[in-house]
Coordinates of N, CA and C in Angstrom, one line a residue:
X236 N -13.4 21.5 0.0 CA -14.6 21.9 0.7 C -15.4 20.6 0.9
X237 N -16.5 21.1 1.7 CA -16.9 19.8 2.3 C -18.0 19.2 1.3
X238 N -18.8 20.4 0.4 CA -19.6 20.0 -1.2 C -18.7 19.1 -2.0
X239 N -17.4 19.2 -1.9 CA -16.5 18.7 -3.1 C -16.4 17.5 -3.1
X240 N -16.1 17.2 -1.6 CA -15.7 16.2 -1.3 C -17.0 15.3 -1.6
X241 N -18.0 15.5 -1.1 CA -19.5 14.8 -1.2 C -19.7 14.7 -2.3
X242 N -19.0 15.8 -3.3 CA -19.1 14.9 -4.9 C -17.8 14.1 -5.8
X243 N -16.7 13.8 -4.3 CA -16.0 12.8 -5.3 C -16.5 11.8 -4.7
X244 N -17.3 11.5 -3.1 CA -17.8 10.3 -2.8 C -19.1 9.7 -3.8
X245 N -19.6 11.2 -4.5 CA -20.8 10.0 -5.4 C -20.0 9.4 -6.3
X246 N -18.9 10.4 -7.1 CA -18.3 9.8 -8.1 C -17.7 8.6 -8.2
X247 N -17.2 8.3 -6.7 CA -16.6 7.1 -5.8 C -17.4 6.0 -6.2
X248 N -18.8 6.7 -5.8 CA -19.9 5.4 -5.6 C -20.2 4.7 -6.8
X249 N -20.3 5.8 -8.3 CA -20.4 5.6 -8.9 C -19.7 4.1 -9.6
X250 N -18.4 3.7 -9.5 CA -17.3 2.9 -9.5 C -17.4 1.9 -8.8
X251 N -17.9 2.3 -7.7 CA -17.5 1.1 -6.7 C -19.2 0.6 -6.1
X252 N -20.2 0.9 -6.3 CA -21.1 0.6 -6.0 C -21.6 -1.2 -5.7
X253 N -21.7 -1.1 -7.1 CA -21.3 -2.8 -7.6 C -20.5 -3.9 -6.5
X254 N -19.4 -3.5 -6.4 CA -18.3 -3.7 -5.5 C -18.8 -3.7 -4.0
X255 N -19.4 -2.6 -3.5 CA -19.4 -2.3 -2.1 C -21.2 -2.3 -2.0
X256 N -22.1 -2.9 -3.1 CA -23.3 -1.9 -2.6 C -23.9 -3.2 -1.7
X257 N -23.4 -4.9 -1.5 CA -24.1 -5.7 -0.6 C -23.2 -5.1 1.0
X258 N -22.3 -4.4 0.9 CA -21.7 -4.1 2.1 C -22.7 -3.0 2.5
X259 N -23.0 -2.2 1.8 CA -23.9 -1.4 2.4 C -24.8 -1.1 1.1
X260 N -26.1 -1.3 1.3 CA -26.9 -1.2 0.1 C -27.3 -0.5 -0.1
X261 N -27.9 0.7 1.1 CA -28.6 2.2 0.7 C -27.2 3.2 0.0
X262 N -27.6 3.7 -1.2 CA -27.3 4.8 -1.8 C -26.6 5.8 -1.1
X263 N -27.4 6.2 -0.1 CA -27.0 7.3 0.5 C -26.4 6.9 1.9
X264 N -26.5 6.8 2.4 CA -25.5 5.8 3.3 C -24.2 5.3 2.9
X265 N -24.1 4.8 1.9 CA -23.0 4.1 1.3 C -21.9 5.6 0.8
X266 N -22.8 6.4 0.1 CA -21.9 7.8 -0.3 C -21.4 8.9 1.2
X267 N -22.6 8.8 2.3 CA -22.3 9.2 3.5 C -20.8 8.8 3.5
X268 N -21.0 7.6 3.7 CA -19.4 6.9 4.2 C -18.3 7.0 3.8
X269 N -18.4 7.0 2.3 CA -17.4 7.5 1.5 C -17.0 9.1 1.4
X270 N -18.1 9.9 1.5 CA -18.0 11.4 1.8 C -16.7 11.2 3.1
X271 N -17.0 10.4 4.1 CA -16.2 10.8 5.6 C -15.1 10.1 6.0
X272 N -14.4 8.9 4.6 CA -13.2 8.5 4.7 C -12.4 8.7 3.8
X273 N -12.7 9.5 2.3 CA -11.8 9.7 1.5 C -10.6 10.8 1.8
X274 N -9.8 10.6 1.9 CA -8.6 11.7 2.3 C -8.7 12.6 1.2
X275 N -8.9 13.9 1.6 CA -9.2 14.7 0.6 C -7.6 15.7 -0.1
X276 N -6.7 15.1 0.4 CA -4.9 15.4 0.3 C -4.9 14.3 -0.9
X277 N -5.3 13.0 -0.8 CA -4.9 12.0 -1.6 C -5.9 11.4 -2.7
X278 N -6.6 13.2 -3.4 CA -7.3 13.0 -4.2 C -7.3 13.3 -5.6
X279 N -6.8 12.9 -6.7 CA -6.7 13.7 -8.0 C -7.4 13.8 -8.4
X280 N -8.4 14.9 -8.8 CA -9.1 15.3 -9.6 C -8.9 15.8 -10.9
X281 N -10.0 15.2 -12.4 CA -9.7 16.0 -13.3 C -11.2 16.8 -13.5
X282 N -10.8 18.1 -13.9 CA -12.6 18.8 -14.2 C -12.9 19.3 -15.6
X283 N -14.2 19.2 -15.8 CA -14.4 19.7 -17.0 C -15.8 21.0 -16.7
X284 N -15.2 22.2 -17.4 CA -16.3 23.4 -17.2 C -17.0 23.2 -15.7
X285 N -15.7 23.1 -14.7 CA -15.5 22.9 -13.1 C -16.8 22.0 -12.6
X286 N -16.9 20.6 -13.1 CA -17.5 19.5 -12.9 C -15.9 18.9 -13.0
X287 N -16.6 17.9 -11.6 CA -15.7 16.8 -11.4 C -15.9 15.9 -12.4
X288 N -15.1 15.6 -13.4 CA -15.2 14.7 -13.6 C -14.3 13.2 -13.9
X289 N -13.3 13.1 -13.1 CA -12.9 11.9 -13.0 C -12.2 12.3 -11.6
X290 N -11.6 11.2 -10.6 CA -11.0 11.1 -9.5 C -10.0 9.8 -9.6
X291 N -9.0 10.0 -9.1 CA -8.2 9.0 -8.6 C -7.7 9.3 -7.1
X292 N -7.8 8.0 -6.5 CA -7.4 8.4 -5.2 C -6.2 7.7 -4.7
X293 N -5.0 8.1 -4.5 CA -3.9 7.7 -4.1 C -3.2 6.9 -2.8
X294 N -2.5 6.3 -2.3 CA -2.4 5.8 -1.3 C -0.4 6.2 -1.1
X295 N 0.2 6.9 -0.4 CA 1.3 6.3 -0.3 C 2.1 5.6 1.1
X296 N 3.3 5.3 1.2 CA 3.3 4.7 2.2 C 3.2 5.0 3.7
X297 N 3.2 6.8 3.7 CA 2.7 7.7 4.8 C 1.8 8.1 4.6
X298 N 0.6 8.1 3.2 CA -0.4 8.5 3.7 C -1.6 8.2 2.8
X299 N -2.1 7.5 3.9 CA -3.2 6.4 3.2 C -4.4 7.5 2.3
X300 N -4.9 6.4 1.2 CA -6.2 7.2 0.6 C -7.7 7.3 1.2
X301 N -7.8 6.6 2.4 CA -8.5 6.8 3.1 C -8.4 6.6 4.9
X302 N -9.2 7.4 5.7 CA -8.8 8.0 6.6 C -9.0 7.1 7.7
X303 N -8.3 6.7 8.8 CA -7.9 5.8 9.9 C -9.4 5.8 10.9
X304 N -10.1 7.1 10.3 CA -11.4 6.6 11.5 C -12.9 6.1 10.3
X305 N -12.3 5.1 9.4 CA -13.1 4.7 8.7 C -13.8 3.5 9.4
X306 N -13.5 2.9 10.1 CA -14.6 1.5 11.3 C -15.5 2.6 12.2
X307 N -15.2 3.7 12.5 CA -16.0 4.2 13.8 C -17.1 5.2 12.7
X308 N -16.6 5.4 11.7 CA -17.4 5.7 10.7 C -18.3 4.6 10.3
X309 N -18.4 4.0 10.0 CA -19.1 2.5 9.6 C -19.9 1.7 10.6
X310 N -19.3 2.1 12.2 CA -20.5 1.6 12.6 C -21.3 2.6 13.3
X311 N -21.0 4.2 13.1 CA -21.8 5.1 13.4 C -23.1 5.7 12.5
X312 N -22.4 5.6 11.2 CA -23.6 5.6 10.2 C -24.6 4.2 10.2
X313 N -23.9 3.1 10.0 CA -25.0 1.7 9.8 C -25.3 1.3 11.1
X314 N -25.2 2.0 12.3 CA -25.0 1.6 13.6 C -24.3 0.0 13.8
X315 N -24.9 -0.9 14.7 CA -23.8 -2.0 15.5 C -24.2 -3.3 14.6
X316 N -25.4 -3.8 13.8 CA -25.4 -4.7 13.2 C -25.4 -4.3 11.7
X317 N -25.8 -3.1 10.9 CA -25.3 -2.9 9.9 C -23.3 -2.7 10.0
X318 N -23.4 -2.2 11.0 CA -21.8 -1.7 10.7 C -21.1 -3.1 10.9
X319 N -21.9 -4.2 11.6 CA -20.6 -5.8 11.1 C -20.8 -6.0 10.2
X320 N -22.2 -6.1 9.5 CA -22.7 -7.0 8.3 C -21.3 -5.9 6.9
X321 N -21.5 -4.6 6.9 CA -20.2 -3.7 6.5 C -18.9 -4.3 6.5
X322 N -18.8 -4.7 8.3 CA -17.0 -4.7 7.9 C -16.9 -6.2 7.8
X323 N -17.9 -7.0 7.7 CA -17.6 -8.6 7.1 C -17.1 -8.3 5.7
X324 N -18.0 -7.7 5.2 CA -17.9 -7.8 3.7 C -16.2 -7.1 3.2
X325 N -16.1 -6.1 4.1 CA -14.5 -5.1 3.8 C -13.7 -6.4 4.4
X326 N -13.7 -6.9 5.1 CA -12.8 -8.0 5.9 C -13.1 -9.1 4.5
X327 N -13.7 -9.0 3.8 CA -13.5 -10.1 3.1 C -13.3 -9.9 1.4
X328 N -12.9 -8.6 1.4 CA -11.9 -7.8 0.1 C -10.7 -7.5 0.6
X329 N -9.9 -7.8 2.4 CA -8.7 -7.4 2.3 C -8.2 -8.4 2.0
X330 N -9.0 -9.6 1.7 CA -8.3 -10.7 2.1 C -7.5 -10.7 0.2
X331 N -8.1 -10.2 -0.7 CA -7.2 -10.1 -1.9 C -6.3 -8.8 -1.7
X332 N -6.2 -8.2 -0.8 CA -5.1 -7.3 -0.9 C -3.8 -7.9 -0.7
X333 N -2.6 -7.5 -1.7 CA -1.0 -7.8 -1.4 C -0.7 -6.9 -0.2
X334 N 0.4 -7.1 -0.3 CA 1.5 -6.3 0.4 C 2.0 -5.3 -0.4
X335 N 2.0 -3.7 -0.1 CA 2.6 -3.3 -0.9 C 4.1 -3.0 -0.7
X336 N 4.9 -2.9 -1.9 CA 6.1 -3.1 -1.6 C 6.7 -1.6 -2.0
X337 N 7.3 -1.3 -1.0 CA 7.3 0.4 -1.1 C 8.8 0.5 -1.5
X338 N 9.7 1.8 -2.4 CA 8.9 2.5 -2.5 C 7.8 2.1 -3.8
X339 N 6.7 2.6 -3.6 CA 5.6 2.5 -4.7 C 4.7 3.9 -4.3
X340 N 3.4 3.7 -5.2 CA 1.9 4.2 -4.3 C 1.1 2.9 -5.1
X341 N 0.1 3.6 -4.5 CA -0.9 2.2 -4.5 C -2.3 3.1 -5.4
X342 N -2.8 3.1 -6.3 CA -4.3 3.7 -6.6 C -5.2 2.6 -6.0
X343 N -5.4 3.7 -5.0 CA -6.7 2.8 -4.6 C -8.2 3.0 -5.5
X344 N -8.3 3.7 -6.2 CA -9.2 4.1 -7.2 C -9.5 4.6 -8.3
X345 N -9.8 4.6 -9.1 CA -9.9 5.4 -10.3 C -11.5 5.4 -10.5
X346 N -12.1 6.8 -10.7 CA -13.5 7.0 -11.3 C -14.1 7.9 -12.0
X347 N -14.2 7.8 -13.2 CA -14.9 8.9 -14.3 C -16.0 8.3 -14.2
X348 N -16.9 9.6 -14.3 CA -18.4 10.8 -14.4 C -19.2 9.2 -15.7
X349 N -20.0 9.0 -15.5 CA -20.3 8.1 -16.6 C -20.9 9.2 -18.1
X350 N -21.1 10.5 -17.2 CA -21.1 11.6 -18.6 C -20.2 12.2 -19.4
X351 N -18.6 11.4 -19.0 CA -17.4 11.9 -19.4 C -16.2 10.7 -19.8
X352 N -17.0 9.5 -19.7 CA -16.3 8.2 -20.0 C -15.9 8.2 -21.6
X353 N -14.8 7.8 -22.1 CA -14.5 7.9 -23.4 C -14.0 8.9 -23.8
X354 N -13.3 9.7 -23.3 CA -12.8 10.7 -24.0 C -11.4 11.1 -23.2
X355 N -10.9 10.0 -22.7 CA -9.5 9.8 -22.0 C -9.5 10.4 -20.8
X356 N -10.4 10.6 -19.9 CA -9.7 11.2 -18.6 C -9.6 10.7 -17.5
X357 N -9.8 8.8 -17.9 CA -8.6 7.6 -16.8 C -7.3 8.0 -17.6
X358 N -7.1 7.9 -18.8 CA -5.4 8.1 -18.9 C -5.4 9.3 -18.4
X359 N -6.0 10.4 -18.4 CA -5.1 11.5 -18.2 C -5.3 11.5 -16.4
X360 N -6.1 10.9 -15.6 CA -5.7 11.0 -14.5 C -4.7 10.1 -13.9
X361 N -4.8 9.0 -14.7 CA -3.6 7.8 -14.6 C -2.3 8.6 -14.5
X362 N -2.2 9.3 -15.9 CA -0.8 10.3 -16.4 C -0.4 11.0 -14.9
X363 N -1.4 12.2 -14.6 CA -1.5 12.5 -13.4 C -1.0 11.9 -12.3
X364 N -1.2 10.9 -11.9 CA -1.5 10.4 -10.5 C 0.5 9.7 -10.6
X365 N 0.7 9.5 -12.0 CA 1.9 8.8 -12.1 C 2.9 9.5 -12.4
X366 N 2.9 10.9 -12.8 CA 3.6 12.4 -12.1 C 4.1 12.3 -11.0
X367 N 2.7 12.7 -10.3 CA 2.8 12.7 -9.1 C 3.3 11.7 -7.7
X368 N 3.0 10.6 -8.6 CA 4.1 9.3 -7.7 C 5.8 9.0 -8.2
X369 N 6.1 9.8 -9.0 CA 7.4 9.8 -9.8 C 7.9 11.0 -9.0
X370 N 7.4 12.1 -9.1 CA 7.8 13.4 -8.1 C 7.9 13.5 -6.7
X371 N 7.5 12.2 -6.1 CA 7.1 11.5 -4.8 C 8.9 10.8 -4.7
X372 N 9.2 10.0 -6.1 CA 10.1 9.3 -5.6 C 10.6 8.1 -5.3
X373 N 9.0 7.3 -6.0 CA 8.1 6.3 -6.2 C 8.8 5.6 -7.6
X374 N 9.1 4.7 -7.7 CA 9.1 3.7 -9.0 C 8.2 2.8 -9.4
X375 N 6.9 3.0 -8.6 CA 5.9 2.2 -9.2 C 4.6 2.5 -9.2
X376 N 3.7 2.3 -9.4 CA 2.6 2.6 -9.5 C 1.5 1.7 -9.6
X377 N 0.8 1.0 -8.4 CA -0.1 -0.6 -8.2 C -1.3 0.1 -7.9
X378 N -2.3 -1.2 -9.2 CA -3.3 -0.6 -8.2 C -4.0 -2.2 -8.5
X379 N -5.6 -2.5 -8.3 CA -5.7 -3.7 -8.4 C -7.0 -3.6 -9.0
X380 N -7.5 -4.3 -10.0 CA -8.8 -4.7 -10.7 C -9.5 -5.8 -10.5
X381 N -10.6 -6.4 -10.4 CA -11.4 -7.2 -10.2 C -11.3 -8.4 -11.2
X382 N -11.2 -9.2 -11.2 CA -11.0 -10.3 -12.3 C -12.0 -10.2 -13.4
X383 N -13.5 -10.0 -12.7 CA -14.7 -9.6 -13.7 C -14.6 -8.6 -14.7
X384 N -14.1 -7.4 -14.2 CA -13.6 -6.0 -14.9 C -12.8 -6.3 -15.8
X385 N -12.8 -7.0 -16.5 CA -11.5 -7.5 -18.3 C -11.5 -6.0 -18.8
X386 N -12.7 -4.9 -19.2 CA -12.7 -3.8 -19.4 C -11.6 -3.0 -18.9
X387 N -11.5 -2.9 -17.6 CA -10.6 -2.0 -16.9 C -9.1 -2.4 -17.2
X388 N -9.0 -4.1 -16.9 CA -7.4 -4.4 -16.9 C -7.1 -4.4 -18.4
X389 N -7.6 -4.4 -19.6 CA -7.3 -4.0 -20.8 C -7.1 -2.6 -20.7
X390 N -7.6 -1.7 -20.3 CA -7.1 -0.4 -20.5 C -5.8 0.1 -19.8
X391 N -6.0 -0.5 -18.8 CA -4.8 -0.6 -17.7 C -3.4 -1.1 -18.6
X392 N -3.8 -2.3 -18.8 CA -2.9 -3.0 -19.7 C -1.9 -2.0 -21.4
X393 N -2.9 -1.4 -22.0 CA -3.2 -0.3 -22.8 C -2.2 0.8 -22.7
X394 N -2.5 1.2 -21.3 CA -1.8 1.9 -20.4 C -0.1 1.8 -19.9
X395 N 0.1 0.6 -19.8 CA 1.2 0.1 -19.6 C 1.6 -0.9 -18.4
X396 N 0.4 -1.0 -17.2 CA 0.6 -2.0 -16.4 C 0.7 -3.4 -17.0
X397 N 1.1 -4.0 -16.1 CA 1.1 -5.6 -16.0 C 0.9 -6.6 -15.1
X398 N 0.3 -7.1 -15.4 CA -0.2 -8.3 -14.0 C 0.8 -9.0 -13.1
X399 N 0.9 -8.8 -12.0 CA 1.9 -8.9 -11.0 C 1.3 -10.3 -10.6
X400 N 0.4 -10.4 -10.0 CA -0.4 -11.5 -9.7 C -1.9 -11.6 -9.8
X401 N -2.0 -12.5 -9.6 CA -3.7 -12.5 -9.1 C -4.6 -13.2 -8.0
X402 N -5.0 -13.1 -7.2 CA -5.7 -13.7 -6.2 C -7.0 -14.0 -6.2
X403 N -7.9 -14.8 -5.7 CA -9.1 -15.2 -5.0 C -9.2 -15.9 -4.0
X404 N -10.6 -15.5 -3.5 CA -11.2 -15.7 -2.4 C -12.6 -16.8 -3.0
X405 N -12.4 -17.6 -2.6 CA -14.1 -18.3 -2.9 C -15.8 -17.7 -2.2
X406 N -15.4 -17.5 -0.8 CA -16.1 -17.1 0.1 C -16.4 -15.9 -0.5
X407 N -15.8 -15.0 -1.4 CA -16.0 -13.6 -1.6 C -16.7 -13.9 -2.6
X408 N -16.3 -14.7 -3.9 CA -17.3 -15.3 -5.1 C -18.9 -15.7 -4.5
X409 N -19.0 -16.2 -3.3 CA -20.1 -16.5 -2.9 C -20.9 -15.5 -2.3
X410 N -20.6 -14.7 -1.8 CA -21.3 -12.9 -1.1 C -21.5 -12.2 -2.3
X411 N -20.8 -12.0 -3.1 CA -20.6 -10.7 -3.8 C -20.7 -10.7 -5.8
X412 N -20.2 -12.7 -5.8 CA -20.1 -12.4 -7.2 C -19.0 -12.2 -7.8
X413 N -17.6 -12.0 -6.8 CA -16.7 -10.9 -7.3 C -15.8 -11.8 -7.3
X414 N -14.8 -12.9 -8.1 CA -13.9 -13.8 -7.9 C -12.6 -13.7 -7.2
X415 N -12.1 -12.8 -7.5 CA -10.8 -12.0 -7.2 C -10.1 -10.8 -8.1
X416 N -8.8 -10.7 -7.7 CA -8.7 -9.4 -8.2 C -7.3 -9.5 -9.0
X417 N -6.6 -8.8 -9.8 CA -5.4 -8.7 -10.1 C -5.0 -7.8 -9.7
X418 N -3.8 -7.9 -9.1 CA -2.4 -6.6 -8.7 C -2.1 -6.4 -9.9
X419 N -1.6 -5.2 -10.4 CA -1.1 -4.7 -11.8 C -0.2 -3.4 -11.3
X420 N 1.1 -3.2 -12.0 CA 2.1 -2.3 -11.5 C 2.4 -1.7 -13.1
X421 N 2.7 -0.4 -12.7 CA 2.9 0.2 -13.7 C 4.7 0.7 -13.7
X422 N 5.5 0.7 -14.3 CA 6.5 0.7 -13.7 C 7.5 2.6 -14.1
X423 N 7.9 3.1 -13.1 CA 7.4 4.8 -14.1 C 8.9 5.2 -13.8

């Protein structure tokens, strides 16, 4: 439903805020956008006493975790000069994207409830999402962490991924703060 969805975009936001909030700074705007590109097919949710509380969002090689009219979204909400100052900044996080090498899927996200953190339900939606990419037919499972985030890629790590590589952008260190990122594959 279209409530649900608007609460895995806050949950989204929650995560990725940090990440995405000089691309778009307003709160609500920023969750707007995410409410109207997350593929709601390519969503795992885990709930508690039917609160969302964690999400992973999937990518596979037919069908992305977010939805193809995400630019006309971006410059319809921020109109024509918020929506470049937007896709500068997304143009300058693909530039740490790999190639993914299919078959795989790709987590484009993972995000727990900060009222539900610590009590496993990144591994259990990890577990989840790596079912479900195994039942797919998939032998891998990538997703990518920020170099700053040591938190995340320890758990990841924890988990069973491994650092595939790692990339940076200087120009992105300079906007955002954010060095680069590590590819990490899980192998299932």
């Amino acid at each position: 439903s279209r409530a649900e969805l608007f609460k895995a975009a806050e949950l989204f936001d929650q995560a990725f805020s940090g990440k995405f909030g000089n691309a778009i700074p307003r709160d609500n705007l920023r969750i707007k956008f995410w409410s109207e590109i997350l593929h709601p097919d390519q969503i795992v949710g885990a709930y508690i006493n039917n609160e969302l509380a964690g999400l992973a969002l999937l990518t596979f090689e037919d069908r992305p975790g977010f939805l193809k009219s995400a630019k006309k979204s971006l410059f319809r909400i921020l109109g024509p000069f918020g929506g470049m100052k937007a896709a500068l900044y997304f143009a300058l996080f693909s530039k740490l994207d790999k190639k993914i090498r299919f078959p795989t899927a790709y987590l484009e996200a993972i995000s727990v409830s900060e009222k539900y953190r610590g009590i496993g339900i990144g591994n259990q939606l990890i577990g989840e999402a790596g079912r479900i990419v195994k039942k797919e037919g998939n032998s891998s499972l990538l997703l990518q962490v920020v170099i700053e985030n040591q938190s995340a890629k320890k758990l990841y790590e924890r988990i069973g991924f491994t650092v595939v590589s790692t990339s940076s952008t200087p120009i992105l260190k300079f906007f955002t703060d954010i060095g680069g990122a590590h590819l990490m594959e899980l192998k299932l």
